[in-house]
Amino acid sequence: MKGVTILGATGTIGTNTLDVIARQRDKFFVVALTAHSQVERLAEQCEQHHPRFAVLHDPRAAEQLQRRLHTTCPDTRVLSGEAGLCQVAADPACDYVMAAIVGAVGLKPTLAAVRAGKRILLANKEALVMSGEVFMRELREHGAQLLPIDSEHNAIFQCMPADYSGADAAGIRRILLTASGGPFRALPLEHLMLVTPEQAIAHPNWTMGKKISVDSATMMNKGLEVIEACWLFDLKPNQIEVVVHPQSIIHSMVEYLDGSIIAQLGQPDMRTPIAHALAWPARMASGVKPLNLFDITKLEFLRPDLQRYPCLQLAHEAIERGGTATAVLNAANEIAVQAFLDRKIAFTSIAVTVEHVLAKMPIAAATTLEVIGNADQHARCCAQEFIQSQARRAGVL
Ligand code: NAD
Ligand code: MG
């Protein structure tokens, strides 16, 4: 039996993880469930899975949860704040940690799990994008194991040799990272300015949290994934080619020197990579319905249009610059996406904001968490100021 802690249990990935675990009760038990402030949702999950710990980031919400669980889950200890998140990520009863908090706030709890030598199931790509060098160094130092949950990276992992130790040694020519192209792939470019948050989060193939759905529409998600793949598989950005594949059936491919391309196919359902990483190196059922090849009428592959997806270019530039540039890119994007969701800026202003912040901020070597944290905070302030100055200008005009 393996003990599992789920950071971000109430989100899309967290919920899918609990669905897989509920089908495999003889293999896994839940050590801790955590969320930001969703009392009801987390209480229901606790009542179903009876974890040892439940954590809400928000202390007042944690008090409510404590009262709510008093009679139904008397053995569940309720904790709060970042300290609570880090504590349960490193708890000795837990073997595996699903890192599924969205955004930079997931970095510290995920690193706590790394430092405790856990198997990390990494969905929270922003953590790796911000801190790649430090994250990978800590992983090695503490003997932690990293398994990718992002469907593309999980696919790449599955298409690589089990003893992978670098692209050259494995005879890999390049990685073909697939992207759906999001909901606006075919929208006339001049309409992009006017799209609403509701349209942006209505992804054609995947059901996901709001932030990653907007990132998929701008393709910043793919940019973050290029950076993620560089760190996970020790690759240079030019070894990764982004391929728009609107059907989301092939989840990514690895091209070898002999001309072979190995692909992983499956339903667009995150329970497949989640079950893969939980069971690895074995396999187990995930609840995903089998893919019927006879239902697939076509598989298309297109080059990404950088005019439509400027965020992809910005992410490429950030990884090429290295250091804190990727933390700055991520922080500016988080602020801009939230401003778009709050209807403060247009969809197309997300890329404009990120570009502005990247041009303004000094870039340093990202060798300590302190440097990364400072870059993240300054980039957030710079993005907020830019958004406010744009709003003021629009008000004057
Ligand atoms: P989501 O918005 O559905 O859920 C986010 C979770 O994080 C929630 O449980 C929320 O309570 C928690 N959270 C948010 N802010 C927090 C804070 N300040 N402190 C503590 N907890 C906080 O997001 P999601 O779609 O499940 O995505 C989670 C992560 O997985 C993201 O990094 C995303 O990029 C990545 N990912 C998601 C998918 C997908 O299909 N949804 C696929 C690949 C990667
Ligand atoms: Mg992905």
XYZ file of C-alpha atoms and ligand atoms in Angstrom:
442
model
C 0.000 0.000 0.000
C 1.327 3.422 -0.969
C 0.298 6.579 0.866
C -0.608 9.506 -1.394
C -0.802 13.218 -0.610
C -2.700 15.352 -3.111
C -1.743 19.019 -3.248
C -4.627 20.751 -5.036
C -7.154 17.966 -4.378
C -10.234 19.997 -5.314
C -8.963 20.920 -8.788
C -9.345 19.031 -12.044
C -6.162 17.001 -11.597
C -6.834 16.411 -7.900
C -10.356 15.168 -8.564
C -9.152 12.865 -11.346
C -6.434 11.503 -9.032
C -9.029 10.657 -6.378
C -11.154 8.983 -9.044
C -8.225 6.717 -10.001
C -7.353 5.983 -6.364
C -10.983 5.091 -5.577
C -10.702 2.322 -8.207
C -7.464 1.010 -6.655
C -8.179 0.924 -2.922
C -6.005 -2.174 -2.442
C -2.927 -0.270 -3.712
C -3.248 3.290 -2.378
C -4.525 5.194 0.635
C -4.873 8.953 1.006
C -2.556 10.606 3.520
C -3.513 14.242 2.939
C -5.840 16.353 0.808
C -5.214 20.060 0.338
C -6.873 23.045 -1.352
C -6.938 26.819 -1.290
C -10.248 27.629 0.428
C -12.956 25.283 -0.907
C -14.413 24.082 2.423
C -17.417 22.131 1.094
C -15.577 20.425 -1.722
C -12.655 19.369 0.484
C -15.012 18.212 3.277
C -16.841 15.938 0.824
C -13.535 14.491 -0.373
C -12.420 13.900 3.233
C -15.677 12.142 4.050
C -15.075 9.817 1.127
C -11.338 9.160 1.590
C -10.695 9.739 5.332
C -7.203 11.225 5.037
C -4.974 11.743 8.076
C -4.645 15.440 7.192
C -6.719 18.053 5.411
C -5.119 21.414 4.643
C -6.650 24.667 3.486
C -4.294 27.483 2.616
C -6.746 30.014 3.988
C -6.764 29.862 7.842
C -10.366 31.018 8.238
C -11.572 28.409 5.767
C -9.515 25.823 7.670
C -11.412 26.681 10.899
C -14.697 26.153 9.076
C -13.441 22.845 7.733
C -12.437 21.743 11.219
C -15.973 22.398 12.484
C -17.484 20.709 9.433
C -15.377 17.525 9.877
C -15.748 17.335 13.661
C -18.335 14.548 13.614
C -17.839 12.983 10.168
C -14.014 12.692 10.144
C -12.811 12.968 13.760
C -9.446 11.383 12.869
C -8.589 13.914 10.154
C -6.265 16.661 11.439
C -6.947 20.039 9.845
C -3.972 22.309 9.124
C -3.627 25.625 7.315
C -1.249 27.926 5.481
C 1.880 27.240 3.489
C 3.416 25.538 6.541
C 0.540 23.035 6.607
C 0.944 22.325 2.889
C 4.699 21.750 3.280
C 4.184 19.572 6.350
C 1.829 17.120 4.641
C 3.963 17.025 1.489
C 6.837 15.718 3.615
C 4.841 13.518 6.033
C 6.546 10.153 6.658
C 3.281 8.243 5.966
C 3.233 9.508 2.409
C 5.155 7.831 -0.422
C 3.752 9.717 -3.423
C 2.867 13.409 -3.739
C 0.586 14.610 -6.501
C 1.719 18.207 -7.112
C -1.460 19.695 -8.596
C -1.686 23.199 -7.161
C -1.987 25.724 -9.979
C 0.713 28.357 -10.360
C 3.827 29.547 -8.543
C 2.252 28.956 -5.103
C 2.770 25.245 -5.709
C 6.556 25.573 -5.714
C 7.295 25.478 -1.957
C 5.052 22.518 -1.045
C 6.334 20.593 -4.073
C 9.923 21.301 -3.056
C 9.108 20.132 0.477
C 8.111 16.786 -1.049
C 11.303 16.725 -3.131
C 13.414 17.350 -0.019
C 11.644 14.504 1.776
C 12.651 12.167 -1.081
C 9.102 11.334 -2.270
C 7.887 10.181 -5.665
C 6.640 13.452 -7.158
C 3.797 13.236 -9.658
C 4.244 16.634 -11.279
C 1.231 18.405 -12.769
C 2.200 21.859 -11.429
C 4.414 22.784 -14.400
C 4.776 26.391 -13.194
C 6.969 25.140 -10.299
C 9.494 23.621 -12.702
C 9.304 26.534 -15.162
C 10.221 28.962 -12.383
C 12.933 27.031 -10.665
C 14.207 24.356 -13.109
C 17.870 24.402 -12.111
C 17.228 24.453 -8.338
C 14.387 21.923 -8.616
C 16.454 19.377 -10.571
C 19.447 19.843 -8.281
C 17.342 19.250 -5.145
C 15.746 16.228 -6.783
C 19.166 14.634 -7.307
C 20.446 15.602 -3.858
C 17.461 14.094 -2.050
C 16.988 11.031 -4.237
C 13.394 11.981 -5.065
C 11.683 10.541 -8.141
C 9.944 12.751 -10.702
C 7.147 11.414 -12.899
C 5.420 13.777 -15.327
C 1.634 14.091 -15.229
C 1.323 16.664 -18.011
C -0.092 14.429 -20.748
C 2.599 15.391 -23.297
C 5.511 14.806 -20.928
C 3.989 11.616 -19.655
C 3.681 10.504 -23.291
C 7.324 11.420 -24.000
C 8.414 9.556 -20.866
C 6.521 6.499 -22.107
C 8.160 6.744 -25.562
C 11.693 6.900 -24.143
C 13.936 4.024 -23.084
C 13.572 3.030 -19.412
C 17.253 3.837 -18.747
C 17.076 7.285 -20.425
C 20.074 9.414 -19.522
C 20.043 12.077 -22.241
C 18.877 12.496 -25.832
C 22.239 11.722 -27.472
C 22.817 8.506 -25.527
C 19.274 7.378 -26.354
C 19.686 8.143 -30.086
C 16.916 10.727 -30.035
C 16.776 13.295 -32.862
C 13.968 15.424 -31.427
C 10.754 15.562 -29.455
C 7.474 16.322 -31.201
C 5.370 18.094 -28.580
C 1.725 18.110 -29.608
C -0.723 20.955 -28.952
C -4.451 21.121 -29.646
C -4.289 24.782 -30.689
C -7.070 25.634 -28.215
C -10.526 27.051 -28.901
C -9.356 29.898 -31.179
C -7.244 27.917 -33.638
C -9.442 28.804 -36.582
C -10.868 32.154 -35.409
C -10.049 35.115 -37.707
C -7.101 36.927 -36.076
C -8.949 40.254 -35.828
C -11.608 38.609 -33.601
C -9.071 37.494 -30.970
C -9.190 40.875 -29.239
C -12.848 40.445 -28.405
C -13.008 36.891 -27.092
C -14.479 36.459 -23.592
C -13.173 34.431 -20.629
C -16.089 32.002 -21.110
C -15.013 31.349 -24.710
C -11.359 31.014 -23.697
C -11.981 28.411 -20.994
C -14.203 26.258 -23.223
C -11.435 23.942 -24.422
C -12.449 21.728 -27.355
C -10.882 18.469 -26.054
C -9.907 18.720 -22.376
C -11.733 19.697 -19.171
C -9.241 21.713 -17.112
C -8.906 24.501 -14.542
C -9.450 28.090 -15.734
C -5.804 29.179 -15.733
C -4.480 26.309 -17.834
C -7.487 26.618 -20.161
C -6.613 30.257 -20.905
C -2.955 29.222 -21.278
C -4.062 26.641 -23.851
C -5.958 29.301 -25.788
C -2.886 31.600 -25.922
C -0.571 28.577 -26.253
C 1.470 29.911 -23.337
C 0.695 26.458 -21.994
C 2.749 24.943 -24.799
C 5.516 27.446 -24.169
C 5.587 26.460 -20.480
C 5.622 22.831 -21.614
C 8.654 23.393 -23.871
C 10.479 24.765 -20.811
C 9.175 21.891 -18.671
C 10.421 19.336 -21.238
C 13.881 20.959 -21.352
C 14.271 20.427 -17.592
C 12.597 17.033 -17.345
C 14.524 15.431 -20.190
C 17.676 17.573 -20.254
C 17.009 18.955 -23.734
C 17.847 22.141 -25.622
C 14.829 24.127 -26.864
C 15.830 23.422 -30.484
C 15.433 19.686 -29.836
C 11.701 20.225 -29.292
C 9.256 20.883 -32.109
C 5.714 21.993 -31.327
C 3.140 20.341 -33.586
C -0.494 21.459 -33.613
C -2.634 18.329 -33.567
C -6.256 19.403 -33.097
C -7.628 15.934 -32.274
C -5.520 15.494 -29.066
C -5.238 11.735 -29.660
C -1.462 11.587 -29.999
C -0.140 13.085 -26.759
C 3.425 13.590 -28.064
C 6.157 11.709 -29.933
C 9.855 10.934 -29.802
C 11.800 10.838 -33.064
C 14.914 8.626 -33.153
C 18.030 8.850 -35.352
C 17.043 5.745 -37.331
C 13.876 7.444 -38.610
C 11.476 5.828 -36.107
C 8.870 8.008 -34.454
C 7.309 6.522 -31.318
C 4.004 8.037 -30.248
C 1.690 7.572 -27.278
C -2.023 7.635 -28.119
C -5.046 7.714 -25.867
C -8.271 9.455 -24.974
C -7.833 13.071 -23.868
C -8.429 12.043 -20.244
C -5.899 12.906 -17.513
C -6.665 9.701 -15.620
C -4.340 7.866 -18.066
C -1.140 9.777 -17.161
C -2.214 9.870 -13.494
C -2.674 6.076 -13.349
C 0.554 5.592 -15.292
C 2.588 7.634 -12.819
C 0.919 6.087 -9.760
C 1.492 2.525 -10.967
C 4.864 2.996 -12.711
C 6.677 0.827 -13.656
C 3.594 -1.422 -13.545
C 0.270 -0.644 -15.245
C -3.219 -0.516 -13.806
C -6.776 0.394 -14.845
C -7.631 4.102 -14.766
C -11.323 4.166 -15.598
C -10.577 5.674 -19.026
C -12.612 4.146 -21.802
C -10.484 2.395 -24.432
C -9.623 4.368 -27.534
C -11.518 2.999 -30.518
C -9.257 3.554 -33.538
C -12.190 2.985 -35.903
C -13.883 6.100 -34.453
C -10.943 8.311 -35.466
C -11.559 9.737 -38.904
C -8.407 11.829 -39.190
C -5.230 12.890 -37.415
C -3.929 16.326 -38.508
C -0.539 17.949 -37.900
C 0.065 21.680 -38.443
C 2.811 24.188 -37.738
C 1.899 26.691 -34.994
C 1.144 30.186 -36.314
C 3.259 32.547 -34.174
C 1.126 35.539 -35.119
C -1.826 33.818 -33.519
C 0.211 32.485 -30.591
C 2.839 35.132 -29.659
C 3.107 33.613 -26.151
C 4.784 30.548 -27.639
C 7.515 32.765 -29.066
C 7.891 34.625 -25.751
C 8.374 31.341 -23.890
C 11.012 30.281 -26.402
C 12.864 33.560 -25.928
C 12.705 33.173 -22.129
C 14.215 29.682 -22.112
C 16.917 30.834 -24.534
C 17.783 33.696 -22.174
C 17.769 31.320 -19.216
C 18.212 32.334 -15.555
C 15.215 34.084 -14.000
C 13.653 34.845 -17.424
C 11.326 31.832 -17.191
C 10.209 32.792 -13.654
C 9.502 36.315 -14.944
C 7.574 34.935 -17.937
C 5.500 32.720 -15.647
C 4.751 35.420 -13.071
C 3.744 38.010 -15.693
C 1.540 35.426 -17.369
C -0.207 34.497 -14.100
C -1.057 38.156 -13.450
C -2.163 38.786 -17.040
C -4.353 35.660 -17.184
C -6.076 36.620 -13.931
C -6.632 40.161 -15.249
C -8.179 38.694 -18.408
C -10.419 36.369 -16.344
C -11.438 39.434 -14.268
C -12.293 41.247 -17.553
C -9.675 43.944 -16.916
C -7.703 43.303 -20.100
C -8.345 41.861 -23.545
C -7.248 38.349 -24.461
C -4.576 39.732 -26.780
C -3.182 41.907 -23.964
C -1.950 38.788 -22.148
C 0.963 38.456 -24.586
C 1.511 42.242 -24.653
C 1.814 42.299 -20.847
C 4.225 39.353 -20.726
C 6.353 40.878 -23.488
C 6.498 44.215 -21.649
C 7.551 42.620 -18.355
C 10.200 40.445 -19.999
C 11.647 43.509 -21.750
C 11.718 45.574 -18.528
C 12.949 43.159 -15.907
C 16.637 42.474 -15.312
C 17.490 38.775 -15.641
C 19.824 37.044 -13.154
C 21.191 33.526 -12.734
C 18.430 31.427 -11.113
C 20.600 29.489 -8.695
C 18.746 30.075 -5.408
C 15.099 30.118 -4.372
C 15.562 33.612 -2.973
C 16.623 35.027 -6.354
C 13.744 33.213 -8.053
C 11.230 34.412 -5.448
C 12.377 38.026 -5.871
C 12.176 37.834 -9.659
C 8.674 36.357 -9.358
C 7.501 39.150 -7.008
C 9.024 41.973 -9.066
C 7.580 40.591 -12.285
C 4.126 40.460 -10.666
C 4.394 44.133 -9.588
C 5.672 45.150 -13.014
C 2.768 43.340 -14.725
C 0.201 44.923 -12.365
C 1.632 48.401 -12.979
C 1.570 47.876 -16.737
C -2.045 46.692 -16.657
C -3.072 49.677 -14.514
C -1.222 52.155 -16.736
C -2.943 50.690 -19.805
C -6.326 50.983 -18.074
C -5.597 54.627 -17.121
C -4.592 55.422 -20.683
C -7.764 53.790 -22.019
C -9.797 55.828 -19.475
C -8.219 59.094 -20.664
C -8.733 58.346 -24.351
P -7.554 23.806 -10.918
O -7.705 25.274 -10.947
O -8.701 22.951 -11.345
O -7.147 23.355 -9.419
C -6.129 23.991 -8.723
C -5.997 23.433 -7.313
O -4.988 24.202 -6.631
C -7.260 23.539 -6.475
O -7.372 22.412 -5.628
C -7.019 24.799 -5.630
O -7.721 24.776 -4.401
C -5.511 24.705 -5.412
N -4.927 26.021 -5.153
C -5.044 27.142 -5.910
N -4.394 28.168 -5.330
C -3.869 27.706 -4.176
C -3.128 28.279 -3.122
N -2.789 29.602 -3.112
N -2.755 27.504 -2.085
C -3.097 26.214 -2.051
N -3.811 25.594 -3.014
C -4.206 26.331 -4.057
O -6.257 23.453 -11.778
P -5.932 22.117 -12.586
O -6.504 22.191 -13.933
O -6.239 20.918 -11.739
O -4.363 22.269 -12.755
C -3.466 22.073 -11.676
C -2.043 22.077 -12.201
O -1.881 20.968 -13.096
C -1.677 23.328 -13.022
O -0.342 23.655 -12.791
C -1.862 22.879 -14.468
O -1.014 23.569 -15.362
C -1.440 21.416 -14.366
N -2.030 20.563 -15.410
C -3.378 20.432 -15.485
C -3.931 19.639 -16.485
C -5.429 19.442 -16.584
O -5.869 18.685 -17.447
N -6.237 20.066 -15.760
C -3.100 19.020 -17.416
C -1.730 19.182 -17.302
C -1.194 19.961 -16.289
Mg -0.192 19.396 -21.266
